Amino acid sequence: MQQPVTLRLGDIRPGRNPRKYFDPSKMAEMIESVRTQGIIQPVLVRPLEDGSHELVAGERRVRAARQAHGDDYAMPVVIRPMDEFTARSLALVENIQRDDMAPSEEAVAGAEIVGLCQGDRDEAARQIGWSRSMLDSRLALMNCSASVLEALNTRTIKLGHAELFAAFTKEQQDKILPVVVKEGHTVADLKSVLERAACSLNAAIFDKSDCAGCQHNSAAQAEMFGESIGTGNCTNRNCYNEKTEKQLDATAAGLRDEFQTVRIVRPGDNHTRIQLVADGAKGVGVEQAKACYGCQSFGAAVSGLPDSLGKVYKGQCFDTVCNMKKVAARIKSEKPETPAAKAAASSGSSKASSAAAGDKPSAAAPEATAVAESDRVKTYRVALWRKALRREVSQDPALARRYLLAIVATGQARSIEAGPLNTIWERLIDGKPPVGDFGKAAGAAAALDADNEARLMIAVTMSAIQGVDVPYLTSMCRHHKLDLTKHWKLDKEFLELVTKSEMKVVADELGLRKAMGDDFRKVFAKSKSEVIAALLSVDGFDYTGKVLKVLKF
């Protein structure tokens, strides 16, 4: 365990505390305690690149010490090296596990932890120490308007009120809230209104043809709130929600040909996605953005939120931690070198002389622009390797014998199946192989001429290549220096495995975008099948000799 040391309090930078409210009476008690006894339990800080330290956990103690002793106080700390994202996670979990956080603050912190867990709510609940139902109920508060959250924080309304308000649009919440507060309506009162009048048919995203004559279609308003909610509501919430969910699912399904990941986002999913951009303060850089288009975390979001129900947001990154790291790397690569860095780099090399002249360092090398290695692409790739290697080995009997000996000698004889050999046997020798009769089989083999014996040996090698596991197959391909350009060119089978956004990566890598010129953008506005047809029929483009990185071993 790391031993605590002390740092000047004024030299500790503020961290990312999700807590916004500190009870004045409790803080006063802590300040008085610190004034007489000092800080007993050290706070947690992390070192930064510039030599300073940032607070990770212990803000109440820092505030109390500053009030009691000022910035020159020798603050006991534990210094633990960690990256920004580990620090954020620790700060969130440390605060959320305390019992005096407001529900709204718990909601914000919980949503951030869900984002750090890439949308996995079960894992987020485990890290926090909550049940899944507890997490979901807190995350639902993320759909509350600012005025409702403020009313909850000040105890003007109860938590039950806020959870019900979350089902309304924010505009409706702000209209209903004053009525609830002024007239002192209970949670049960609000629930009654929600059940009877919150499902606006005007805002419904599904086909409402069947709703016109439905007995649950009522323009009558809840007397309690007059015109606060609006007219034309469905009073059968279960039916309304079921139709809404089906429409959300249908919208999402229609996007899966275009994007690797498509998700319906709910209240509390605030930090599970971010718009992917190349430029600006939150940009990952142009080259990195191209790589991101082929990532499994790139896609589209369908809103399940009351204020934007059914809306589609394309170009989303669903790995926000990775996105933040890429943004940070881009920003770091664009910073000019410090004098100290230039001095350290000046060792007489040409690179050092360039740095001394004040040039900016070159941007960090972007990740390879490639199609994501989905299970479907991996299956296609391995099948291609086996087929290509078998084809080349089948043309050289001597090579087939050497490879077969190597396969057996390295313990891979178990990968040989009798099927391919038996097929050739039946073709060369009249009748099926004598199963279980070694003598008869040996006699038949002895009667073979040299050519037919070589064919059978090749068949055994082909069977082995087909049966070896993927790591072993990869080593065989590398040893053989298998040239895939002789065995593959872009085809419909491969393109049907990837999304439209990944097809743009394919087009960039093979040179199709440049060959298509101005037609490229027009083509990608069409359906997936039309895009495939267009990519496979570019006039004057030579498809041979070009292999995608994702298919290489």
Coordinates of C-alpha atoms in Angstrom, one line a residue:
M1 CA 0.0 0.0 0.0
Q2 CA 1.3 3.5 -0.8
Q3 CA 2.4 5.6 2.1
P4 CA 0.8 9.0 2.5
V5 CA 2.9 12.1 2.0
T6 CA 2.0 15.8 2.2
L7 CA 1.5 18.4 -0.5
R8 CA 0.8 22.1 -0.1
L9 CA -3.0 22.4 -0.3
G10 CA -2.9 25.3 -2.8
D11 CA -0.9 23.1 -5.2
I12 CA -3.7 20.5 -5.5
R13 CA -5.9 21.0 -8.5
P14 CA -9.7 20.4 -8.3
G15 CA -10.9 17.1 -9.6
R16 CA -14.2 15.9 -11.2
N17 CA -16.5 15.6 -8.2
P18 CA -20.0 14.8 -9.3
R19 CA -21.3 16.1 -6.0
K20 CA -22.7 19.7 -6.3
Y21 CA -24.4 20.1 -3.0
F22 CA -22.6 20.0 0.4
D23 CA -24.8 20.2 3.5
P24 CA -23.8 23.5 5.2
S25 CA -24.2 22.2 8.8
K26 CA -22.2 19.0 8.1
M27 CA -19.5 21.1 6.4
A28 CA -19.3 23.4 9.4
E29 CA -18.8 20.4 11.7
M30 CA -16.0 19.1 9.5
I31 CA -14.3 22.5 9.3
E32 CA -14.3 22.8 13.1
S33 CA -12.9 19.3 13.5
V34 CA -10.1 19.9 10.9
R35 CA -9.3 23.2 12.7
T36 CA -8.6 21.4 16.0
Q37 CA -7.4 18.0 14.8
G38 CA -6.2 18.5 11.2
I39 CA -6.8 16.0 8.4
I40 CA -6.4 12.5 9.6
Q41 CA -7.4 10.5 6.5
P42 CA -5.3 11.4 3.4
V43 CA -7.0 12.3 0.1
L44 CA -6.2 10.6 -3.2
V45 CA -4.4 12.6 -5.9
R46 CA -2.8 11.7 -9.2
P47 CA 0.3 13.3 -10.8
L48 CA -0.1 15.3 -14.0
E49 CA 2.4 15.7 -16.8
D50 CA 3.3 19.2 -15.8
G51 CA 4.4 18.1 -12.3
S52 CA 1.2 19.2 -10.5
H53 CA -1.4 17.0 -8.8
E54 CA -5.1 16.6 -9.3
L55 CA -7.6 15.6 -6.7
V56 CA -9.3 12.3 -7.3
A57 CA -11.2 11.6 -4.0
G58 CA -11.6 13.7 -0.8
E59 CA -13.1 17.0 -1.9
R60 CA -15.0 17.6 1.4
R61 CA -11.7 17.2 3.3
V62 CA -9.9 19.6 0.9
R63 CA -12.7 22.2 1.3
A64 CA -12.6 21.9 5.1
A65 CA -8.8 22.1 5.3
R66 CA -8.8 25.2 3.0
Q67 CA -11.4 26.9 5.2
A68 CA -9.7 26.0 8.4
H69 CA -6.0 26.5 7.5
G70 CA -5.6 28.1 4.1
D71 CA -3.7 27.1 1.0
D72 CA -0.3 26.7 2.8
Y73 CA -1.6 23.7 4.8
A74 CA 0.4 20.5 4.5
M75 CA -2.3 18.2 3.1
P76 CA -1.8 14.5 3.7
V77 CA -2.2 12.7 0.3
V78 CA -1.8 9.4 -1.4
I79 CA -0.3 9.8 -4.8
R80 CA -1.4 7.2 -7.3
P81 CA -0.5 7.4 -11.0
M82 CA -3.6 6.8 -13.1
D83 CA -5.0 8.0 -16.4
E84 CA -7.8 10.5 -16.7
F85 CA -10.5 7.8 -17.2
T86 CA -9.4 5.7 -14.2
A87 CA -9.5 8.9 -12.1
R88 CA -13.0 9.8 -13.3
S89 CA -14.3 6.3 -12.6
L90 CA -12.8 6.3 -9.1
A91 CA -14.2 9.7 -8.3
L92 CA -17.6 8.7 -9.4
V93 CA -17.8 5.4 -7.6
E94 CA -16.2 6.9 -4.4
N95 CA -18.8 9.6 -4.2
I96 CA -21.8 7.6 -5.3
Q97 CA -21.3 5.0 -2.6
R98 CA -21.7 7.7 0.1
D99 CA -25.2 8.0 1.6
D100 CA -25.6 11.8 1.4
M101 CA -25.6 12.3 -2.3
A102 CA -28.8 13.8 -3.8
P103 CA -30.7 11.4 -6.2
S104 CA -30.1 13.8 -9.1
E105 CA -26.3 13.7 -8.4
E106 CA -26.5 10.0 -8.2
A107 CA -28.2 9.9 -11.6
V108 CA -25.5 12.0 -13.2
A109 CA -22.7 10.0 -11.7
G110 CA -24.5 6.7 -12.6
A111 CA -24.9 7.8 -16.2
E112 CA -21.2 8.6 -16.4
I113 CA -20.3 5.2 -15.1
V114 CA -22.6 3.5 -17.6
G115 CA -20.7 5.5 -20.3
L116 CA -17.3 4.3 -18.9
C117 CA -18.7 0.7 -19.1
Q118 CA -19.7 1.2 -22.7
G119 CA -23.4 1.0 -22.0
D120 CA -23.3 -2.2 -19.9
R121 CA -25.7 -1.4 -17.1
D122 CA -25.1 -4.6 -15.3
E123 CA -21.4 -4.0 -15.0
A124 CA -22.1 -0.4 -14.0
A125 CA -24.4 -1.5 -11.2
R126 CA -21.8 -4.0 -10.0
Q127 CA -19.1 -1.3 -9.8
I128 CA -21.4 1.0 -7.9
G129 CA -22.7 -1.7 -5.6
W130 CA -26.3 -1.1 -6.6
S131 CA -29.0 -3.4 -7.8
R132 CA -29.9 -3.1 -11.5
S133 CA -33.3 -1.8 -10.7
M134 CA -31.8 0.9 -8.4
L135 CA -29.5 2.0 -11.3
D136 CA -32.3 2.1 -13.8
S137 CA -34.5 4.1 -11.5
R138 CA -31.7 6.7 -11.0
L139 CA -30.9 6.8 -14.7
A140 CA -34.5 7.5 -15.5
L141 CA -34.1 10.8 -13.7
M142 CA -31.7 11.9 -16.5
N143 CA -34.9 12.7 -18.5
C144 CA -36.1 15.2 -15.9
S145 CA -36.0 18.9 -16.7
A146 CA -33.6 21.2 -14.8
S147 CA -36.5 22.7 -12.8
V148 CA -37.7 19.3 -11.7
L149 CA -34.2 18.3 -10.6
E150 CA -33.8 21.5 -8.7
A151 CA -37.1 20.9 -7.0
L152 CA -35.9 17.4 -6.1
N153 CA -32.6 18.7 -4.7
T154 CA -34.3 21.2 -2.5
R155 CA -36.8 18.6 -1.3
T156 CA -39.7 20.6 -2.8
I157 CA -40.9 17.4 -4.5
K158 CA -40.3 13.8 -3.6
L159 CA -38.2 11.3 -5.5
G160 CA -41.4 9.5 -6.5
H161 CA -42.6 12.7 -8.2
A162 CA -39.3 13.1 -10.1
E163 CA -39.4 9.5 -11.3
L164 CA -42.9 10.0 -12.7
F165 CA -42.0 13.3 -14.3
A166 CA -39.3 11.6 -16.2
A167 CA -41.9 9.9 -18.4
F168 CA -43.1 13.3 -19.7
T169 CA -41.4 15.6 -22.1
K170 CA -39.4 18.4 -20.5
E171 CA -41.9 21.0 -21.8
Q172 CA -44.7 19.1 -20.1
Q173 CA -42.7 18.7 -16.9
D174 CA -42.1 22.5 -16.6
K175 CA -45.9 23.1 -17.1
I176 CA -47.0 20.5 -14.6
L177 CA -44.4 21.1 -11.9
P178 CA -45.8 24.5 -10.6
V179 CA -49.3 22.9 -10.3
V180 CA -47.9 20.0 -8.3
V181 CA -46.0 22.3 -6.0
K182 CA -48.7 24.9 -5.6
E183 CA -51.5 22.4 -4.9
G184 CA -49.4 19.9 -3.0
H185 CA -50.4 16.9 -5.2
T186 CA -49.1 13.6 -4.0
V187 CA -47.1 11.0 -6.0
A188 CA -50.3 9.0 -6.4
D189 CA -52.0 12.0 -8.0
L190 CA -49.3 12.5 -10.5
K191 CA -49.2 8.8 -11.3
S192 CA -52.9 8.9 -12.0
V193 CA -52.4 11.7 -14.5
L194 CA -49.5 9.9 -16.1
E195 CA -51.5 6.7 -16.6
R196 CA -54.5 8.6 -18.1
A197 CA -53.0 11.3 -20.2
A198 CA -49.3 11.2 -20.9
C199 CA -49.5 9.3 -24.2
S200 CA -49.8 12.0 -26.8
L201 CA -51.1 10.7 -30.1
N202 CA -49.9 13.8 -31.7
A203 CA -46.3 12.9 -30.7
A204 CA -46.7 9.2 -31.5
I205 CA -44.2 7.7 -34.0
F206 CA -46.2 4.7 -35.0
D207 CA -49.0 4.3 -37.6
K208 CA -52.1 5.7 -35.9
S209 CA -54.7 4.3 -38.4
D210 CA -56.1 1.9 -35.8
C211 CA -56.3 4.7 -33.2
A212 CA -59.0 6.8 -34.7
G213 CA -61.9 4.6 -33.5
C214 CA -60.3 3.2 -30.4
Q215 CA -62.1 3.6 -27.1
H216 CA -58.9 4.6 -25.5
N217 CA -58.4 7.6 -27.8
S218 CA -59.6 10.5 -25.7
A219 CA -59.3 14.3 -26.1
A220 CA -60.6 14.8 -22.6
Q221 CA -58.0 16.2 -20.2
A222 CA -57.2 15.4 -16.7
E223 CA -59.2 17.9 -14.7
M224 CA -56.3 18.4 -12.3
F225 CA -54.1 20.0 -14.9
G226 CA -56.3 21.6 -17.4
E227 CA -54.4 22.1 -20.7
S228 CA -51.0 21.4 -19.3
I229 CA -50.5 18.2 -21.2
G230 CA -52.3 18.8 -24.5
T231 CA -55.1 17.1 -26.4
G232 CA -55.5 13.8 -28.2
N233 CA -54.1 11.2 -25.8
C234 CA -54.1 7.4 -25.7
T235 CA -55.2 6.3 -22.2
N236 CA -54.1 2.7 -22.9
R237 CA -50.4 3.1 -21.9
N238 CA -49.5 -0.5 -22.5
C239 CA -50.8 -0.6 -26.0
Y240 CA -49.2 2.8 -26.7
N241 CA -45.8 1.7 -25.4
E242 CA -45.9 -1.6 -27.2
K243 CA -46.5 0.1 -30.6
T244 CA -43.8 2.7 -29.8
E245 CA -41.3 0.0 -29.1
K246 CA -42.1 -1.9 -32.3
Q247 CA -41.6 1.3 -34.3
L248 CA -38.3 2.0 -32.5
D249 CA -37.2 -1.6 -33.3
A250 CA -38.2 -1.2 -37.0
T251 CA -36.3 2.1 -37.3
A252 CA -33.2 0.5 -35.8
A253 CA -33.5 -2.6 -38.1
G254 CA -33.6 -0.3 -41.1
L255 CA -30.2 1.1 -40.1
R256 CA -28.3 -2.1 -39.6
D257 CA -27.3 -2.5 -43.3
E258 CA -25.6 0.9 -43.0
F259 CA -23.9 0.8 -39.6
Q260 CA -22.0 -1.7 -37.5
T261 CA -23.7 -0.7 -34.3
V262 CA -27.3 0.5 -33.9
R263 CA -28.8 1.2 -30.5
I264 CA -32.0 2.6 -29.1
V265 CA -30.9 5.1 -26.4
R266 CA -32.9 5.5 -23.2
P267 CA -32.8 8.0 -20.3
G268 CA -29.4 7.6 -18.6
D269 CA -27.6 6.7 -21.8
N270 CA -26.2 10.2 -22.0
H271 CA -22.6 9.2 -21.9
T272 CA -22.8 6.0 -23.9
R273 CA -22.4 7.7 -27.3
I274 CA -20.8 10.8 -28.9
Q275 CA -21.0 12.3 -32.3
L276 CA -17.8 11.3 -34.2
V277 CA -16.1 14.4 -35.6
A278 CA -12.7 14.9 -37.2
D279 CA -12.2 18.6 -36.5
G280 CA -12.8 21.0 -33.6
A281 CA -12.4 20.8 -29.9
K282 CA -13.8 17.2 -29.8
G283 CA -12.3 16.1 -33.1
V284 CA -10.2 12.9 -33.4
G285 CA -8.4 14.0 -36.5
V286 CA -9.1 13.3 -40.2
E287 CA -7.1 10.1 -40.5
Q288 CA -8.3 8.7 -37.2
A289 CA -11.9 9.5 -38.2
K290 CA -11.5 7.4 -41.3
A291 CA -10.2 4.5 -39.2
C292 CA -13.2 5.0 -36.8
Y293 CA -15.7 4.4 -39.7
G294 CA -14.6 0.8 -39.7
C295 CA -14.8 0.3 -36.0
Q296 CA -17.4 -2.0 -34.4
S297 CA -18.3 0.9 -32.1
F298 CA -19.3 3.2 -34.9
G299 CA -23.0 3.5 -35.8
A300 CA -26.3 5.2 -35.2
A301 CA -28.6 5.9 -32.3
V302 CA -32.4 5.8 -32.3
S303 CA -33.8 8.0 -29.6
G304 CA -36.2 6.4 -27.1
L305 CA -36.4 9.7 -25.1
P306 CA -39.7 11.5 -24.8
D307 CA -38.4 14.8 -26.2
S308 CA -36.8 13.2 -29.3
L309 CA -38.7 9.9 -29.7
G310 CA -37.8 8.0 -32.9
K311 CA -35.2 10.5 -34.1
V312 CA -32.1 9.0 -35.7
Y313 CA -28.5 10.2 -34.9
K314 CA -26.0 8.9 -37.4
G315 CA -22.2 8.9 -37.1
Q316 CA -22.1 8.0 -33.4
C317 CA -19.2 6.5 -31.5
F318 CA -20.4 4.1 -28.8
D319 CA -17.0 3.8 -27.1
T320 CA -16.7 7.2 -25.5
V321 CA -13.6 6.3 -23.5
C322 CA -11.8 5.4 -26.7
N323 CA -13.1 8.6 -28.3
M324 CA -11.8 10.8 -25.5
K325 CA -8.4 9.1 -25.7
K326 CA -8.2 9.7 -29.4
V327 CA -9.2 13.4 -28.9
A328 CA -6.5 13.7 -26.3
A329 CA -3.9 12.1 -28.5
R330 CA -4.8 14.5 -31.4
I331 CA -4.6 17.5 -29.1
K332 CA -1.2 16.3 -27.7
S333 CA 0.2 15.7 -31.2
E334 CA -0.7 19.3 -32.2
K335 CA 1.0 21.0 -29.3
P336 CA 4.3 22.7 -30.1
E337 CA 7.4 21.2 -28.5
T338 CA 8.5 22.8 -25.2
P339 CA 12.0 24.2 -25.0
A340 CA 13.0 21.3 -22.6
A341 CA 11.7 18.8 -25.1
K342 CA 13.7 20.4 -27.9
A343 CA 16.8 20.5 -25.9
A344 CA 16.5 16.8 -25.0
A345 CA 15.9 15.9 -28.7
S346 CA 18.9 17.9 -30.0
S347 CA 21.5 15.0 -30.3
G348 CA 23.0 16.0 -33.7
S349 CA 20.4 14.1 -35.8
S350 CA 18.5 15.7 -38.7
K351 CA 15.3 15.3 -36.7
A352 CA 16.8 17.2 -33.8
S353 CA 17.8 20.1 -36.0
S354 CA 14.3 20.3 -37.4
A355 CA 12.9 20.4 -33.9
A356 CA 15.4 23.1 -33.0
A357 CA 14.1 25.2 -35.9
G358 CA 10.7 25.3 -34.1
D359 CA 8.8 22.8 -36.3
K360 CA 5.7 21.1 -34.7
P361 CA 6.1 17.4 -34.1
S362 CA 4.5 15.2 -36.7
A363 CA 1.0 14.0 -35.8
A364 CA 0.8 10.6 -34.1
A365 CA 0.4 7.8 -36.7
P366 CA -3.3 7.0 -37.1
E367 CA -4.7 3.6 -36.6
A368 CA -4.9 1.5 -39.7
T369 CA -8.0 2.2 -41.7
A370 CA -9.7 -1.2 -41.9
V371 CA -12.9 -3.0 -41.9
A372 CA -13.8 -4.2 -38.4
E373 CA -13.0 -7.9 -37.7
S374 CA -16.6 -9.1 -37.1
D375 CA -17.3 -12.8 -36.7
R376 CA -18.7 -12.9 -40.2
V377 CA -15.6 -11.3 -41.7
K378 CA -13.3 -13.6 -39.7
T379 CA -15.1 -16.7 -41.0
Y380 CA -14.9 -15.4 -44.6
R381 CA -11.2 -14.6 -44.1
V382 CA -10.2 -18.0 -42.8
A383 CA -12.1 -19.7 -45.6
L384 CA -10.2 -17.6 -48.1
W385 CA -6.9 -18.6 -46.5
R386 CA -7.7 -22.3 -46.6
K387 CA -8.9 -22.2 -50.1
A388 CA -5.9 -20.3 -51.4
L389 CA -3.3 -22.4 -49.6
R390 CA -5.0 -25.7 -50.7
R391 CA -5.1 -24.5 -54.3
E392 CA -1.3 -23.7 -54.4
V393 CA -0.3 -26.8 -52.5
S394 CA -2.4 -29.0 -54.8
Q395 CA -0.3 -27.9 -57.8
D396 CA 2.9 -29.2 -56.3
P397 CA 3.0 -32.9 -55.2
A398 CA 6.5 -32.6 -53.6
L399 CA 5.4 -29.6 -51.6
A400 CA 2.2 -31.4 -50.5
R401 CA 4.3 -34.3 -49.2
R402 CA 6.7 -32.0 -47.3
Y403 CA 3.8 -30.1 -45.7
L404 CA 2.0 -33.3 -44.7
L405 CA 5.2 -34.6 -43.0
A406 CA 5.5 -31.3 -41.2
I407 CA 1.8 -31.3 -40.1
V408 CA 2.2 -34.9 -38.7
A409 CA 5.5 -34.1 -37.1
T410 CA 4.1 -31.1 -35.2
G411 CA 1.2 -33.1 -33.7
Q412 CA -1.5 -31.9 -36.1
A413 CA -2.4 -35.3 -37.5
R414 CA -5.7 -35.1 -35.7
S415 CA -6.8 -32.4 -38.1
I416 CA -6.8 -34.9 -41.0
E417 CA -10.3 -36.1 -41.9
A418 CA -10.9 -39.2 -44.1
G419 CA -13.6 -37.5 -46.2
P420 CA -11.5 -35.7 -48.9
L421 CA -9.2 -38.8 -49.2
N422 CA -12.1 -41.1 -49.6
T423 CA -13.6 -39.0 -52.4
I424 CA -10.4 -39.2 -54.4
W425 CA -10.0 -42.9 -53.5
E426 CA -13.4 -43.8 -55.0
R427 CA -12.5 -41.9 -58.1
L428 CA -9.1 -43.6 -58.6
I429 CA -9.8 -47.0 -57.2
D430 CA -13.0 -48.9 -58.1
G431 CA -15.1 -49.0 -55.0
K432 CA -15.1 -47.4 -51.6
P433 CA -12.2 -47.7 -49.1
P434 CA -12.4 -50.9 -47.1
V435 CA -13.3 -49.5 -43.7
G436 CA -11.6 -51.6 -40.9
D437 CA -9.7 -53.9 -43.3
F438 CA -6.1 -52.7 -43.3
G439 CA -4.8 -55.5 -45.5
K440 CA -7.3 -54.9 -48.2
A441 CA -6.7 -51.1 -48.1
A442 CA -2.9 -51.7 -48.2
G443 CA -3.2 -53.9 -51.1
A444 CA -5.3 -51.4 -53.0
A445 CA -2.8 -48.7 -52.2
A446 CA 0.1 -50.8 -53.4
A447 CA -1.6 -51.2 -56.8
L448 CA -1.6 -47.5 -57.4
D449 CA 0.7 -46.0 -60.0
A450 CA 2.9 -43.1 -59.0
D451 CA 0.6 -40.4 -60.3
N452 CA -2.5 -41.7 -58.5
E453 CA -0.5 -42.2 -55.3
A454 CA 0.6 -38.5 -55.5
R455 CA -3.0 -37.5 -56.0
L456 CA -4.0 -39.3 -52.8
M457 CA -1.1 -37.7 -50.9
I458 CA -2.3 -34.3 -52.0
A459 CA -5.8 -35.2 -50.9
V460 CA -4.5 -36.0 -47.4
T461 CA -2.7 -32.7 -47.3
M462 CA -5.8 -30.8 -48.4
S463 CA -7.8 -32.4 -45.6
A464 CA -5.1 -31.4 -43.1
I465 CA -5.1 -27.8 -44.3
Q466 CA -8.9 -27.7 -44.0
G467 CA -8.8 -29.1 -40.5
V468 CA -6.0 -27.3 -38.7
D469 CA -6.9 -24.6 -36.2
V470 CA -6.6 -20.9 -37.2
P471 CA -3.3 -20.0 -35.4
Y472 CA -1.6 -23.0 -37.1
L473 CA -3.2 -22.1 -40.4
T474 CA -1.8 -18.6 -40.0
S475 CA 1.7 -19.9 -39.5
M476 CA 1.4 -22.1 -42.5
C477 CA 0.3 -19.2 -44.7
R478 CA 3.2 -17.0 -43.4
H479 CA 5.7 -19.8 -44.1
H480 CA 4.4 -20.3 -47.5
K481 CA 4.4 -16.6 -48.2
L482 CA 0.8 -17.0 -49.5
D483 CA 0.1 -14.2 -52.0
L484 CA -3.6 -13.5 -51.6
T485 CA -3.7 -11.1 -54.6
K486 CA -3.7 -14.2 -56.8
H487 CA -6.8 -15.6 -55.1
W488 CA -9.0 -12.7 -54.2
K489 CA -10.7 -9.6 -55.6
L490 CA -13.6 -7.6 -54.3
D491 CA -16.8 -9.5 -54.6
K492 CA -20.5 -9.4 -53.6
E493 CA -20.1 -12.1 -51.0
F494 CA -17.6 -10.0 -49.0
L495 CA -19.5 -6.7 -49.4
E496 CA -22.7 -8.2 -48.1
L497 CA -20.8 -9.0 -44.8
V498 CA -20.1 -5.3 -44.1
T499 CA -22.1 -2.2 -43.5
K500 CA -22.4 0.8 -45.8
S501 CA -20.1 2.8 -43.6
E502 CA -17.5 0.0 -43.8
M503 CA -17.8 0.0 -47.5
K504 CA -16.5 3.6 -47.5
V505 CA -13.4 2.2 -45.7
V506 CA -13.1 -0.5 -48.4
A507 CA -13.5 2.1 -51.1
D508 CA -10.8 4.3 -49.6
E509 CA -8.4 1.4 -49.1
L510 CA -8.8 0.0 -52.6
G511 CA -8.9 3.3 -54.4
L512 CA -12.5 3.1 -55.5
R513 CA -13.5 6.4 -54.0
K514 CA -10.9 8.2 -56.2
A515 CA -11.9 6.2 -59.3
M516 CA -15.6 7.0 -58.8
G517 CA -15.0 10.7 -58.4
D518 CA -18.1 12.8 -58.0
D519 CA -20.4 9.7 -58.3
F520 CA -19.1 8.3 -55.0
R521 CA -21.3 10.5 -52.7
K522 CA -24.4 9.9 -55.0
V523 CA -23.9 6.1 -54.9
F524 CA -23.8 6.0 -51.1
A525 CA -27.1 7.8 -50.8
K526 CA -28.7 4.6 -52.3
S527 CA -29.6 1.3 -50.8
K528 CA -27.0 -1.3 -49.7
S529 CA -27.6 -3.5 -52.7
E530 CA -27.3 -0.6 -55.1
V531 CA -24.0 0.5 -53.4
I532 CA -22.6 -3.1 -53.8
A533 CA -23.5 -3.2 -57.5
A534 CA -21.9 0.2 -58.0
L535 CA -18.7 -0.7 -56.2
L536 CA -18.3 -3.9 -58.3
S537 CA -18.8 -2.1 -61.7
V538 CA -16.6 1.0 -61.7
D539 CA -15.6 1.7 -65.3
G540 CA -11.9 1.3 -66.0
F541 CA -11.0 0.2 -62.4
D542 CA -8.7 -2.8 -62.1
Y543 CA -9.9 -5.0 -59.2
T544 CA -7.0 -7.5 -59.4
G545 CA -4.0 -7.3 -57.2
K546 CA -5.7 -5.5 -54.4
V547 CA -6.4 -7.1 -51.0
L548 CA -7.9 -5.5 -48.0
K549 CA -5.9 -5.3 -44.8
V550 CA -8.6 -7.1 -42.9
L551 CA -8.2 -10.2 -45.1
K552 CA -4.4 -10.5 -44.6
F553 CA -2.8 -12.9 -42.1

